Short mmCIF file of C-alpha atoms in Angstrom, two decimals:
data_model
loop_
_atom_site.label_atom_id
_atom_site.label_comp_id
_atom_site.label_asym_id
_atom_site.label_seq_id
_atom_site.Cartn_x
_atom_site.Cartn_y
_atom_site.Cartn_z
CA MET A 1 13.18 13.58 13.50
CA ILE A 2 16.40 12.70 15.06
CA LEU A 3 17.67 9.05 14.43
CA ASP A 4 20.50 7.02 15.67
CA SER A 5 22.07 4.30 13.38
CA VAL A 6 20.06 1.57 14.41
CA SER A 7 16.47 4.01 14.51
CA ARG A 8 17.92 4.70 11.11
CA ALA A 9 18.06 1.54 9.55
CA GLY A 10 14.43 0.93 11.28
CA VAL A 11 12.94 3.82 9.96
CA GLY A 12 14.79 3.10 6.22
CA ARG A 13 13.35 -0.25 5.79
CA ILE A 14 9.81 0.87 7.00
CA LEU A 15 9.98 3.41 3.99
CA ARG A 16 11.21 1.58 1.67
CA VAL A 17 8.43 -1.03 2.00
CA ASP A 18 5.97 1.55 2.00
CA HIS A 19 7.17 3.19 -0.72
CA ALA A 20 7.14 0.24 -2.79
CA GLY A 21 3.69 -0.76 -1.29
CA GLU A 22 2.30 2.87 -2.28
CA TYR A 23 3.90 2.41 -5.44
CA GLY A 24 2.57 -1.05 -6.43
CA ALA A 25 -1.07 -0.04 -5.29
CA ASN A 26 -0.74 2.92 -7.80
CA ARG A 27 0.07 0.18 -10.80
CA ILE A 28 -2.83 -1.72 -9.45
CA TYR A 29 -5.22 0.68 -9.96
CA ALA A 30 -3.61 1.88 -13.24
CA GLY A 31 -4.32 -1.16 -14.34
CA GLN A 32 -7.83 -1.36 -13.08
CA MET A 33 -8.56 1.58 -14.41
CA ALA A 34 -6.88 0.82 -18.44
CA VAL A 35 -9.85 -1.61 -18.20
CA LEU A 36 -12.48 -0.32 -16.07
CA GLY A 37 -11.75 3.51 -16.35
CA ARG A 38 -14.90 4.22 -18.69
CA SER A 39 -17.29 1.91 -16.98
CA SER A 40 -19.78 2.67 -13.78
CA VAL A 41 -16.83 1.79 -10.95
CA GLY A 42 -14.38 4.07 -12.75
CA PRO A 43 -14.91 6.89 -10.73
CA VAL A 44 -14.64 4.92 -7.43
CA ILE A 45 -11.68 3.46 -8.59
CA GLN A 46 -10.07 6.89 -9.84
CA LYS A 47 -10.97 8.39 -6.15
CA MET A 48 -9.25 5.44 -4.32
CA TRP A 49 -6.31 6.10 -6.84
CA ASP A 50 -6.06 9.55 -6.53
CA GLN A 51 -5.52 9.04 -2.62
CA GLU A 52 -2.95 6.30 -3.58
CA LYS A 53 -1.18 9.07 -5.41
CA ASP A 54 -0.83 11.18 -2.42
CA HIS A 55 0.55 8.49 -0.47
CA LEU A 56 3.22 7.69 -2.77
CA LYS A 57 4.02 11.22 -3.18
CA LYS A 58 4.32 11.70 0.84
CA PHE A 59 7.00 8.51 0.81
CA ASP A 60 8.65 9.87 -2.05
CA GLU A 61 9.45 13.11 -0.07
CA LEU A 62 10.05 11.00 2.96
CA MET A 63 12.56 8.86 1.23
CA VAL A 64 14.55 11.93 0.34
CA THR A 65 14.26 13.46 3.66
CA PHE A 66 16.02 10.37 5.29
CA ARG A 67 18.04 9.40 2.23
CA VAL A 68 16.96 6.00 1.83
CA ARG A 69 16.84 4.31 -1.37
CA PRO A 70 13.79 2.28 -2.66
CA THR A 71 13.84 -1.42 -3.46
CA VAL A 72 15.86 -2.58 -6.40
CA LEU A 73 12.81 -4.40 -7.34
CA MET A 74 10.60 -1.20 -8.36
CA PRO A 75 10.76 -2.39 -12.21
CA PHE A 76 9.18 -5.63 -11.12
CA TRP A 77 6.67 -4.51 -8.85
CA ASN A 78 5.55 -1.64 -11.76
CA VAL A 79 4.66 -4.66 -14.15
CA VAL A 80 2.95 -7.02 -11.56
CA GLY A 81 1.08 -4.44 -10.09
CA PHE A 82 -0.39 -3.16 -13.39
CA ALA A 83 -0.80 -6.70 -14.45
CA LEU A 84 -2.52 -7.69 -11.20
CA GLY A 85 -4.57 -4.56 -11.55
CA ALA A 86 -5.79 -5.42 -15.29
CA GLY A 87 -5.96 -8.89 -14.55
CA THR A 88 -8.41 -8.96 -12.04
CA ALA A 89 -10.76 -6.04 -13.55
CA LEU A 90 -11.07 -8.31 -16.74
CA LEU A 91 -12.93 -10.40 -14.21
CA GLY A 92 -15.12 -7.68 -13.90
CA LYS A 93 -15.68 -4.91 -11.54
CA GLU A 94 -16.26 -7.49 -8.57
CA GLY A 95 -12.77 -9.05 -9.51
CA ALA A 96 -11.19 -5.36 -9.44
CA MET A 97 -12.87 -5.20 -5.96
CA ALA A 98 -11.76 -8.36 -4.44
CA CYS A 99 -8.08 -7.21 -5.37
CA THR A 100 -8.88 -4.00 -3.80
CA VAL A 101 -10.35 -5.87 -0.56
CA ALA A 102 -7.57 -8.47 -0.61
CA VAL A 103 -4.20 -5.79 -0.96
CA GLU A 104 -5.94 -3.03 1.38
CA GLU A 105 -6.82 -5.65 4.40
CA SER A 106 -2.76 -6.85 4.00
CA ILE A 107 -1.74 -3.31 3.68
CA ALA A 108 -3.73 -2.08 6.93
CA HIS A 109 -2.15 -5.32 8.93
CA HIS A 110 1.00 -4.31 7.60
CA TYR A 111 0.71 -0.84 8.56
CA ASN A 112 -0.92 -1.90 12.12
CA ASN A 113 2.44 -3.92 12.64
CA GLN A 114 4.64 -1.01 11.90
CA ILE A 115 2.67 1.20 14.23
CA ARG A 116 3.22 -1.28 17.20
CA THR A 117 6.92 -0.80 16.44
CA LEU A 118 6.93 2.82 16.08
CA MET A 119 4.76 3.10 19.59
CA GLU A 120 7.66 1.69 21.40
CA ASP A 121 8.89 5.32 21.22
CA PRO A 122 5.92 7.83 20.06
CA GLU A 123 7.45 11.05 20.56
CA LYS A 124 10.67 10.21 18.64
CA TYR A 125 8.38 8.96 15.90
CA GLU A 126 5.42 11.08 15.93
CA GLU A 127 5.30 12.39 12.33
CA LEU A 128 5.92 8.96 10.67
CA LEU A 129 3.36 7.61 13.46
CA GLN A 130 0.87 10.29 11.86
CA VAL A 131 1.27 9.62 8.52
CA ILE A 132 1.27 5.76 8.68
CA LYS A 133 -2.06 6.07 10.83
CA LYS A 134 -3.53 8.27 8.46
CA PHE A 135 -2.69 6.06 5.63
CA ARG A 136 -3.94 3.11 7.24
CA ASP A 137 -7.12 4.44 7.91
CA GLU A 138 -7.52 5.29 4.14
CA GLU A 139 -6.43 1.74 3.07
CA LEU A 140 -9.33 0.56 5.71
CA GLU A 141 -11.73 3.10 3.45
CA HIS A 142 -10.66 1.44 0.37
CA HIS A 143 -11.17 -1.94 1.68
CA ASP A 144 -14.63 -1.24 2.73
CA ILE A 145 -15.21 0.51 -0.56
CA GLY A 146 -14.60 -2.96 -2.58
CA LEU A 147 -16.64 -4.73 -0.07
CA GLU A 148 -19.69 -2.28 -0.79
CA HIS A 149 -18.97 -2.60 -4.56
CA ASP A 150 -19.63 -6.44 -4.53
CA ALA A 151 -15.92 -7.77 -3.99
CA GLU A 152 -17.33 -11.07 -2.44
CA LEU A 153 -19.13 -11.83 -5.62
CA ALA A 154 -16.22 -12.04 -7.69
CA PRO A 155 -15.63 -15.84 -9.28
CA ALA A 156 -13.55 -17.80 -6.56
CA TYR A 157 -13.59 -14.63 -4.30
CA ALA A 158 -11.56 -16.53 -1.42
CA VAL A 159 -9.17 -18.35 -3.32
CA LEU A 160 -8.56 -14.82 -5.26
CA LYS A 161 -8.08 -13.08 -1.90
CA ARG A 162 -5.88 -15.36 -0.30
CA VAL A 163 -3.41 -15.83 -3.53
CA ILE A 164 -3.26 -11.80 -3.69
CA GLN A 165 -2.70 -11.58 -0.10
CA ALA A 166 0.17 -14.07 -0.16
CA GLY A 167 1.38 -12.44 -3.03
CA CYS A 168 1.45 -9.39 -0.96
CA SER A 169 3.55 -11.17 2.15
CA VAL A 170 5.87 -11.99 -0.59
CA ALA A 171 6.08 -8.31 -1.67
CA ILE A 172 6.54 -6.73 1.79
CA TYR A 173 9.06 -9.28 2.84
CA LEU A 174 11.19 -8.98 -0.44
CA SER A 175 10.78 -4.74 -0.30
CA GLU A 176 11.77 -4.70 3.15
CA ARG A 177 14.98 -6.47 2.43
CA PHE A 178 16.30 -5.77 -0.89
#
């Protein structure tokens, strides 16, 4: 992918926020596994976490390839992500799955917005489009797994979901810019 300075800035912003998001997702799953890893839902969480590890690895590679710096907020996302994962897992498997549904729905929406932007020149951004589409589809699978594992039975599900999604929106906004 050959980029001019305008394209490079846009791709840099996409890579920075997506890298931060996948890092945050890894920390959320780490928190969930710390609480629920030995429970019946542990293997389900582990499988989703393994996919998130692959997503983060790919964004790590793309960050180096395109010489993009990570967000300065990485230490904050480290703590907040783990706390969110562990905190919702303390509500039980339903709380953990509610968190998964909320986060993955937000990320899929975010990825769809990026796909629309990159589709303005699909040949130029072909590789990045393929990566984001694949990861979006996997995030939607995680969303569905959360629903299949009783996310909607979590205490105050609707409120919990809205609060987590508001947090995701703030995280996306900040990570794109800083």
